[in-house]
Short mmCIF file of C-alpha atoms in Angstrom, two decimals:
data_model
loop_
_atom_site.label_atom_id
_atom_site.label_comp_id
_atom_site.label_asym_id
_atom_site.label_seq_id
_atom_site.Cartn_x
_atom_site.Cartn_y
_atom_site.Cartn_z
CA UNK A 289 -35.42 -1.15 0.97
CA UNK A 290 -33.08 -3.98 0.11
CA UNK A 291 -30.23 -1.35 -0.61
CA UNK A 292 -30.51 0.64 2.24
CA UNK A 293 -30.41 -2.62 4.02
CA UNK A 294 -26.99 -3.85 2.45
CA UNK A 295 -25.58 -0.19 2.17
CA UNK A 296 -26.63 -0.08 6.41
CA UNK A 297 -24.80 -3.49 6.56
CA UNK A 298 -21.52 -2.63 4.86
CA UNK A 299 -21.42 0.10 7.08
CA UNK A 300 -21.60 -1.60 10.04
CA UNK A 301 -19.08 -4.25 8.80
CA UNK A 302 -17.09 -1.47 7.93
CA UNK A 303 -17.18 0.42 11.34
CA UNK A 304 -16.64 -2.93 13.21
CA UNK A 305 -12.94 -3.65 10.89
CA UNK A 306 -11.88 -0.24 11.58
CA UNK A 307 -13.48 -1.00 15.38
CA UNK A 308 -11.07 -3.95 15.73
CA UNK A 309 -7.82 -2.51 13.90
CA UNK A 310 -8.22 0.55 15.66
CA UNK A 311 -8.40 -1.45 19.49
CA UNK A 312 -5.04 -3.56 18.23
CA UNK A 313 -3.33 -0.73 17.43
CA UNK A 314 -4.19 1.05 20.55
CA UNK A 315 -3.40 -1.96 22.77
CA UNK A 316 -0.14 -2.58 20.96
CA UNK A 317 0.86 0.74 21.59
CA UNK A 318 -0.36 1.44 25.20
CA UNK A 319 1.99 -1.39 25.73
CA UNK A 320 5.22 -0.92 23.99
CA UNK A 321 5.14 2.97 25.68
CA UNK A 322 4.88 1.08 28.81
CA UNK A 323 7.59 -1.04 28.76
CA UNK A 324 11.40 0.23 29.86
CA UNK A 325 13.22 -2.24 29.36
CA UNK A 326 13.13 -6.53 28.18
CA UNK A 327 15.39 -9.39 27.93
CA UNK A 328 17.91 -8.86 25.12
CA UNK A 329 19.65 -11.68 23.36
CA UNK A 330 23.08 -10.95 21.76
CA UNK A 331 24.14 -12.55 18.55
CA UNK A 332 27.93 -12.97 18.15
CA UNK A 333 29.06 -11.11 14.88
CA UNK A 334 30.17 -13.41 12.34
CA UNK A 335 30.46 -11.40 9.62
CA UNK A 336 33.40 -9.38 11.24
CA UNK A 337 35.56 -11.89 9.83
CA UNK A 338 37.35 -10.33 6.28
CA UNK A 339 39.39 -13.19 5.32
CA UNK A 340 37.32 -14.74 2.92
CA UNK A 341 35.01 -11.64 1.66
CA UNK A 342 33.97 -12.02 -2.05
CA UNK A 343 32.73 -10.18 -4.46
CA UNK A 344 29.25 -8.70 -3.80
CA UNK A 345 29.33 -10.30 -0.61
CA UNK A 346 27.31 -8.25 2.20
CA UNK A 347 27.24 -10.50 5.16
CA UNK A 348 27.09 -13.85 6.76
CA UNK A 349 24.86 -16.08 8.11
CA UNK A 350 25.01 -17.45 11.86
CA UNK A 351 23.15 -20.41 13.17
CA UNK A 352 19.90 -20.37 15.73
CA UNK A 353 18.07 -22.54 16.44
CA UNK A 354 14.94 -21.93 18.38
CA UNK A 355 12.16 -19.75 19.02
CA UNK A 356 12.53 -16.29 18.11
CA UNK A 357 10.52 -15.34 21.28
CA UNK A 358 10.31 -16.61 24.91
CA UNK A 359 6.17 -17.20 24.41
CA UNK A 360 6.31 -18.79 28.14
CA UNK A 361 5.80 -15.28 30.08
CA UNK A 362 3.65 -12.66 28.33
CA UNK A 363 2.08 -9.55 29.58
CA UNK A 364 -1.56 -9.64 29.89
CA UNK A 365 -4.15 -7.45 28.69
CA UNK A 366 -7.75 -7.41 28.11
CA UNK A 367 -8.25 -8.22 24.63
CA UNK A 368 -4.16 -9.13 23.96
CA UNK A 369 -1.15 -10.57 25.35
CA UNK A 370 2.43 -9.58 24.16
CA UNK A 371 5.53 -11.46 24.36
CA UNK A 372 8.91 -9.15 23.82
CA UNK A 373 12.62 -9.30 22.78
CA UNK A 374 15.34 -7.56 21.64
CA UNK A 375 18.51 -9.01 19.60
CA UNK A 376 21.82 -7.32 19.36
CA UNK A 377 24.92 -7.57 17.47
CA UNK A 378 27.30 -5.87 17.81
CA UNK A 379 29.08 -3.96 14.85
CA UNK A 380 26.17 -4.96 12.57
CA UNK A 381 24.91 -2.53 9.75
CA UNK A 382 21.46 -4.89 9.38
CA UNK A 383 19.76 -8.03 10.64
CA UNK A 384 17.52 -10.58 8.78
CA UNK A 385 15.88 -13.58 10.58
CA UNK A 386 15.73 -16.83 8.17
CA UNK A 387 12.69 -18.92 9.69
CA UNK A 388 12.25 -22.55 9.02
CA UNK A 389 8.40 -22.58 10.99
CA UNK A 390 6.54 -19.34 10.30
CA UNK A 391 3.01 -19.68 11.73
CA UNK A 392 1.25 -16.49 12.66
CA UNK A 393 -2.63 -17.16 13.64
CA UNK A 394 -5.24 -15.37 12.61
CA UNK A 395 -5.65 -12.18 15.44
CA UNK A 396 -1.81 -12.00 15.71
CA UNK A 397 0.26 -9.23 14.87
CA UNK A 398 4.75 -9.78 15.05
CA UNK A 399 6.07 -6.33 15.52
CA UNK A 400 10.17 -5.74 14.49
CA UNK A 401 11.98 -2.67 13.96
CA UNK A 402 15.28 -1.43 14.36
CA UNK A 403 15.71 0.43 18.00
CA UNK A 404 17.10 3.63 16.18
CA UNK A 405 13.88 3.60 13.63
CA UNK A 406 10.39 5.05 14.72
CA UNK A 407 8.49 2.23 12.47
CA UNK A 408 7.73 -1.12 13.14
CA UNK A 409 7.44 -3.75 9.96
CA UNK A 410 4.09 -5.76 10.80
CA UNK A 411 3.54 -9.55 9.89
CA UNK A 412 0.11 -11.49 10.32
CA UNK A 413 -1.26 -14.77 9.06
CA UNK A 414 -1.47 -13.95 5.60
CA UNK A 415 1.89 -12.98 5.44
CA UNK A 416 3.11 -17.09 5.09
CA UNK A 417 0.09 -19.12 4.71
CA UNK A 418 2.16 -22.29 4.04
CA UNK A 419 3.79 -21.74 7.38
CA UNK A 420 7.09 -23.15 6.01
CA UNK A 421 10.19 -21.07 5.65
CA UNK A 422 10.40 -17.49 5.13
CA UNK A 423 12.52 -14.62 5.83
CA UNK A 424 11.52 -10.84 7.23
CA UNK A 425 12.82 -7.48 5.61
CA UNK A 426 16.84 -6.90 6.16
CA UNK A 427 16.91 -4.31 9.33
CA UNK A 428 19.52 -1.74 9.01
CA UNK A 429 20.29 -1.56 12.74
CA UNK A 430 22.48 -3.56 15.25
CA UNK A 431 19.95 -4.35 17.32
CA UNK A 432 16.50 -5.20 16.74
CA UNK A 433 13.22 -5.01 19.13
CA UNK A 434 10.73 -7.39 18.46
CA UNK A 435 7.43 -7.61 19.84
CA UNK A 436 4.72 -9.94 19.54
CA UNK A 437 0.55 -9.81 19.64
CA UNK A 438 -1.62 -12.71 20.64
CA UNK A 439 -5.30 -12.15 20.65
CA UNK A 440 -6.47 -13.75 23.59
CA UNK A 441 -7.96 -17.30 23.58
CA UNK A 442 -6.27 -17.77 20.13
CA UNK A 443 -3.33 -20.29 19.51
CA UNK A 444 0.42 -19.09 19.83
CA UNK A 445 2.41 -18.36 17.05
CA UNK A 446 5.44 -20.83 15.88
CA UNK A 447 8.60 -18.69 15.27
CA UNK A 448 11.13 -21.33 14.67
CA UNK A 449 14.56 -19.16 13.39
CA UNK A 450 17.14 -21.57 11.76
CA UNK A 451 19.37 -18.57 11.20
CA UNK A 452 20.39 -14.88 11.28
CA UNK A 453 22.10 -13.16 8.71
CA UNK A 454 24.11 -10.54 9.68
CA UNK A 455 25.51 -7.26 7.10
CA UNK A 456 28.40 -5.58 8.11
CA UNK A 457 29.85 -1.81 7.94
CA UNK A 458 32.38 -0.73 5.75
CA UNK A 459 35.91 -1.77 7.06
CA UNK A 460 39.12 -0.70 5.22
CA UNK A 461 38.77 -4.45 3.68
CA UNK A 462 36.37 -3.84 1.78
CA UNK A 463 34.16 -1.95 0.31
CA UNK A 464 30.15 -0.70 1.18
CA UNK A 465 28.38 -2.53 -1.07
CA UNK A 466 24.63 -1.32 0.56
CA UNK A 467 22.59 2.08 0.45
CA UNK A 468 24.25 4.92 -0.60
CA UNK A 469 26.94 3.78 -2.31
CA UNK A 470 26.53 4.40 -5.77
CA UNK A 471 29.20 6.38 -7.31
CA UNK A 472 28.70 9.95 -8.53
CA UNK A 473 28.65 9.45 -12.47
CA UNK A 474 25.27 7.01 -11.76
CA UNK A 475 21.89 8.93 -12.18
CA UNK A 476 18.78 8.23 -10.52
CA UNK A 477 16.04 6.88 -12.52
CA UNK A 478 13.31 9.54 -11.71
CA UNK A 479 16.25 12.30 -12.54
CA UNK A 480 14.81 13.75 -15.89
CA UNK A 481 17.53 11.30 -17.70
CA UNK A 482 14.89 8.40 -16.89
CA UNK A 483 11.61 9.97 -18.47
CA UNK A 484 11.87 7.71 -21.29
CA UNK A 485 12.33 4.46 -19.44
CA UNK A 486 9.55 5.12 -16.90
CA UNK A 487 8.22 1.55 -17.51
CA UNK A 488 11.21 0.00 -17.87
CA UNK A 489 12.33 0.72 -14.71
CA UNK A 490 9.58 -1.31 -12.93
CA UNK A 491 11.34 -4.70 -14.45
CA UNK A 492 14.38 -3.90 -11.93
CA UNK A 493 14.85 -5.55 -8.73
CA UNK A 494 17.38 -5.45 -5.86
CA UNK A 495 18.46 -9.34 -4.62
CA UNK A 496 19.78 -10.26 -1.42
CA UNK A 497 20.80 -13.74 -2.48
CA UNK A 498 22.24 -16.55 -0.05
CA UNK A 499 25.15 -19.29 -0.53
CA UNK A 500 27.35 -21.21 1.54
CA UNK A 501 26.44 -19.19 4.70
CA UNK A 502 27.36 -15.74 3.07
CA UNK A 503 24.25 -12.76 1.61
CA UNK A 504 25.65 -11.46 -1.54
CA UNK A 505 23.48 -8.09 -3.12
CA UNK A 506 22.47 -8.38 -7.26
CA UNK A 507 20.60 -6.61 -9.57
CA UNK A 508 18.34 -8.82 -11.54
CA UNK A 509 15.24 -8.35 -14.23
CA UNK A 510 11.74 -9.24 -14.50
CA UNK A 511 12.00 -11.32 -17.84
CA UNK A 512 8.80 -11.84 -20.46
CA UNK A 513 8.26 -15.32 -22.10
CA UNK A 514 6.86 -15.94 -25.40
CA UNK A 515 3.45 -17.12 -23.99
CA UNK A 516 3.04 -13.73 -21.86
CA UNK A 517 1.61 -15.47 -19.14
CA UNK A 518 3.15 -13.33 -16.16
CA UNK A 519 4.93 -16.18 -14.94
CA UNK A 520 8.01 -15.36 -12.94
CA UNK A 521 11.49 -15.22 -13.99
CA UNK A 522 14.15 -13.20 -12.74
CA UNK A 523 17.44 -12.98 -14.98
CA UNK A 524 20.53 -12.30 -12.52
CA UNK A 525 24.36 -13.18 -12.73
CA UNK A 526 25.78 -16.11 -12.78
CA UNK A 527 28.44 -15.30 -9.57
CA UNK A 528 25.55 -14.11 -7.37
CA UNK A 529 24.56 -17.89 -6.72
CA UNK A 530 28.08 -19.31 -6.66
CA UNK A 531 30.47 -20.34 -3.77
CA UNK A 532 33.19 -18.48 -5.34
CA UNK A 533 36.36 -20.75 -7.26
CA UNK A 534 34.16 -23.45 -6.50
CA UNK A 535 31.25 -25.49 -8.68
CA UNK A 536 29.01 -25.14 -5.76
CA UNK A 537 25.76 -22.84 -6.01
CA UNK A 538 22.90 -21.73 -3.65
CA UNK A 539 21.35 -25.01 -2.93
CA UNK A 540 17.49 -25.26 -3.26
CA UNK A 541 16.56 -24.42 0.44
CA UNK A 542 19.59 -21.35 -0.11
CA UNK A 543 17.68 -20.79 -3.47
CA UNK A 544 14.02 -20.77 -1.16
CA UNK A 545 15.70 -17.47 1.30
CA UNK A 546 16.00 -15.26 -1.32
CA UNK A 547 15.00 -11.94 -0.97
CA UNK A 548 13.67 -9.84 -3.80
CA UNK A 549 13.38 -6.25 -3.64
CA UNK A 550 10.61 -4.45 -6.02
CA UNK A 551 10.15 -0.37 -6.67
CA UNK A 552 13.10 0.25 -4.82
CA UNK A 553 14.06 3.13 -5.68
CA UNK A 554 14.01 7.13 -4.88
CA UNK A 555 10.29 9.11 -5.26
CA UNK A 556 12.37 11.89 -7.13
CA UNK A 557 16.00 12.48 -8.25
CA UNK A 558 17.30 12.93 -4.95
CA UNK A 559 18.98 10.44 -2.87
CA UNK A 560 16.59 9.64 0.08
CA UNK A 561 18.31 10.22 3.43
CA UNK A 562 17.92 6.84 4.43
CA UNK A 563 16.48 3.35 3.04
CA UNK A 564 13.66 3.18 5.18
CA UNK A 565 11.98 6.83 2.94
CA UNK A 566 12.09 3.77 0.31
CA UNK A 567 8.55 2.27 -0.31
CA UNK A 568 9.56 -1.01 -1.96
CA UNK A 569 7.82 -4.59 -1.48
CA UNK A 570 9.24 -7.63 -1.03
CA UNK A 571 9.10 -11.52 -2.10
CA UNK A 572 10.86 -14.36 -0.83
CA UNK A 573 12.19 -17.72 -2.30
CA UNK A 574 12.65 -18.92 -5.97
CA UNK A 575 13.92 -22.24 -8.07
CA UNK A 576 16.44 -22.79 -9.87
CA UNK A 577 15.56 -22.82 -14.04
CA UNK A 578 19.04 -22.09 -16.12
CA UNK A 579 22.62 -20.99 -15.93
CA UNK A 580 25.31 -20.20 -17.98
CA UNK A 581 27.92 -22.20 -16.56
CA UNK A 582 30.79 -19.47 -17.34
CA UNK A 583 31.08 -17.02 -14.83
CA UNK A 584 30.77 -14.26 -17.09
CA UNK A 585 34.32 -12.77 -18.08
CA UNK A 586 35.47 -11.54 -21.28
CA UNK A 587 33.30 -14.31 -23.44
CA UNK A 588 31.29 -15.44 -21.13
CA UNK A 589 27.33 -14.06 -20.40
CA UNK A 590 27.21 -14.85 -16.52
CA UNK A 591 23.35 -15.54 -16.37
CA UNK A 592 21.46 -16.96 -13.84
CA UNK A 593 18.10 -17.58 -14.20
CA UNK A 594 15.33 -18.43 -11.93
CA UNK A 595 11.49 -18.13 -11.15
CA UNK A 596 9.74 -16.72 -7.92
CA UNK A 597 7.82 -19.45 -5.80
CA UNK A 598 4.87 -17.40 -5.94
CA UNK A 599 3.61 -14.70 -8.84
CA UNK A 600 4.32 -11.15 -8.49
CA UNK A 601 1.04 -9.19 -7.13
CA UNK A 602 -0.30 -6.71 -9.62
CA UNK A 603 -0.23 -4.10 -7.03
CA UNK A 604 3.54 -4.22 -7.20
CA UNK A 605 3.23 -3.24 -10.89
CA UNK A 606 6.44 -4.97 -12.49
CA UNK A 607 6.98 -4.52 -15.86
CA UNK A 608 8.20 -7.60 -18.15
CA UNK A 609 11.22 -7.22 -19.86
CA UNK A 610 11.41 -9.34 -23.15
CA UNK A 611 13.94 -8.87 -26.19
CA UNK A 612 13.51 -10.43 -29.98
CA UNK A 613 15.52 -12.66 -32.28
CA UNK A 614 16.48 -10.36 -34.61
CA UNK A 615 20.22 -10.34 -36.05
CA UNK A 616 20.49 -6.16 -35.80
CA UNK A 617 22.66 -4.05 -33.08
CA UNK A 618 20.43 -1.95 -30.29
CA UNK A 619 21.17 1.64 -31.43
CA UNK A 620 20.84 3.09 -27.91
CA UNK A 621 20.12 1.27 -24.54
CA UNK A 622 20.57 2.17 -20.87
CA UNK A 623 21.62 0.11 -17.98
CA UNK A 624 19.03 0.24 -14.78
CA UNK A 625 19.87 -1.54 -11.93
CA UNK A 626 21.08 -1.14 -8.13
CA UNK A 627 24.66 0.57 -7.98
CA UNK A 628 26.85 -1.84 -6.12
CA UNK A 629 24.45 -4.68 -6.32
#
């Protein structure tokens, strides 16, 4: 009797989840196919300028300070009331919002998605439980709708935005350093070249880094320690945290917007038509633990190395890389990274 008890219970607690996701979604929905139109808020371009573009550079960052939505005049519904935006800029290739208050509460959901894409990326409470800084995906649009969820009688959410970063198109300055760039000669990893390396692959991750006001993109690599304890590094170069021709590198708070990008890479060996077919996850902010001081070059070994703020979820199944002491040449190796990263 006692089982059929609990197994009747988790049923019920199970029917009354799916009860209340089900009624959010629906809400959210009935409302953004309702609305035609909402205030916009235009962003001037600051990456445009190609004066002082550096190497791996991919944007800038512009200033704003305030609250990413007007939360004084929200449309009411039974359960919910929404609050709505949009943010443009013009000639952009992708937006990123770099919070310094992120405080969803629990029953809220933050909707944001590019206006060209038919999926929104969702955020709730657990997604910053510190509330402190942190810094949503990079949106490959130029302008951005963002809508927000308060379940009623619930406190309002505090989305303080310190600053947008901004990636720009390829100009005849420069070039694409983003998606879809990589060079004929370089092979996808799931091509049948990468069978051997299947683990491997998993220590790889895509950076957006941040310094001085401008987003450079690295490759870097989950690294192993002698006590195998999981904890976690991330080897990258040198030049991806430095002000370039100057001693000045991404300063702790620069160090804390990081974005790191795991299992980002194609299902199979052909090129996805666009980055949002790519089902990677994401972490935010690191500290500082080594350098080279050398900048790489002909001598030099340009590393960089740091640790994540928080450790990496098992579901996102990284791999550690790790290396020995011995004095003897690899025989064979491969490179796997992020072309143009």
């Amino acid at each position: 009797m006692l089982r059929l008890l609990f197994l009747y219970l988790f049923l019920a607690f199970s029917l009354f989840t799916f009860g209340q996701k089900s009624i959010k979604e629906h809400a959210f929905k009935t409302f953004y196919q309702s609305q035609n139109s909402c205030d916009t808020i235009e962003i001037k371009n600051s990456s445009l300028n190609t004066d002082d573009w550096v190497k791996d550079q991919v944007g800038t960052t512009t200033s704003f300070e305030g609250q990413l939505l007007d939360l004084s005049n929200g449309v009411k519904s039974k359960n919910f009331t929404f609050y709505n935006t949009a943010i443009k800029v013009k000639k952009a290739d992708g937006i990123v919002f770099y919070f310094k208050d992120f405080i969803i509460p629990k029953g809220g959901v933050l909707y944001i998605k590019g206006v060209h894409s038919n999926s929104f990326i969702t955020y709730n409470h657990t997604d910053n439980l510190d509330g402190g800084i942190f810094v949503t995906h990079l949106i490959s649009d130029q302008a951005i709708s963002i809508v927000y969820q308060q379940l009623n009688g619930t406190p309002l959410p505090n989305l303080a935005v310190s600053e947008v970063g901004i990636t720009n198109k390829q100009t005849k300055y420069r070039r694409k350093k983003a998606f879809g760039a990589a060079g004929d000669c370089l092979i996808n990893i799931n091509c049948s070249e990468g069978n051997d390396w299947q683990d491997e692959k998993r220590s790889a991750v895509r950076i957006l880094t941040k310094v001085a006001g401008k987003l450079l993109t690295c490759s870097g690599t989950i690294m192993n320690n002698t006590a195998e304890d999981f904890t976690p590094y991330i080897l990258t170069a040198e030049h991806c945290a430095n002000q370039a021709g100057t001693n000045n590198y991404s300063t702790p708070e620069e160090l804390d917007s990081w974005i790191f990008y795991f299992n980002y890479e194609s299902d199979n060996c052909a090129n996805p038509s666009g980055e949002s077919e790519v089902n990677f996850k994401t972490m935010t902010g690191a500290t500082f633990v080594a350098q080279s001081h050398d900048m790489g070059g002909d001598k030099g070994s340009d590393f960089y190395l740091v640790k994540l703020k928080q450790n990496i979820p098992a579901n996102y199944c990284a791999f550690y890389s790790g290396w020995n002491r011995e004095n003897k040449p690899a025989q064979s190796g491969v490179s796997i990274h992020h072309p143009k990263f």
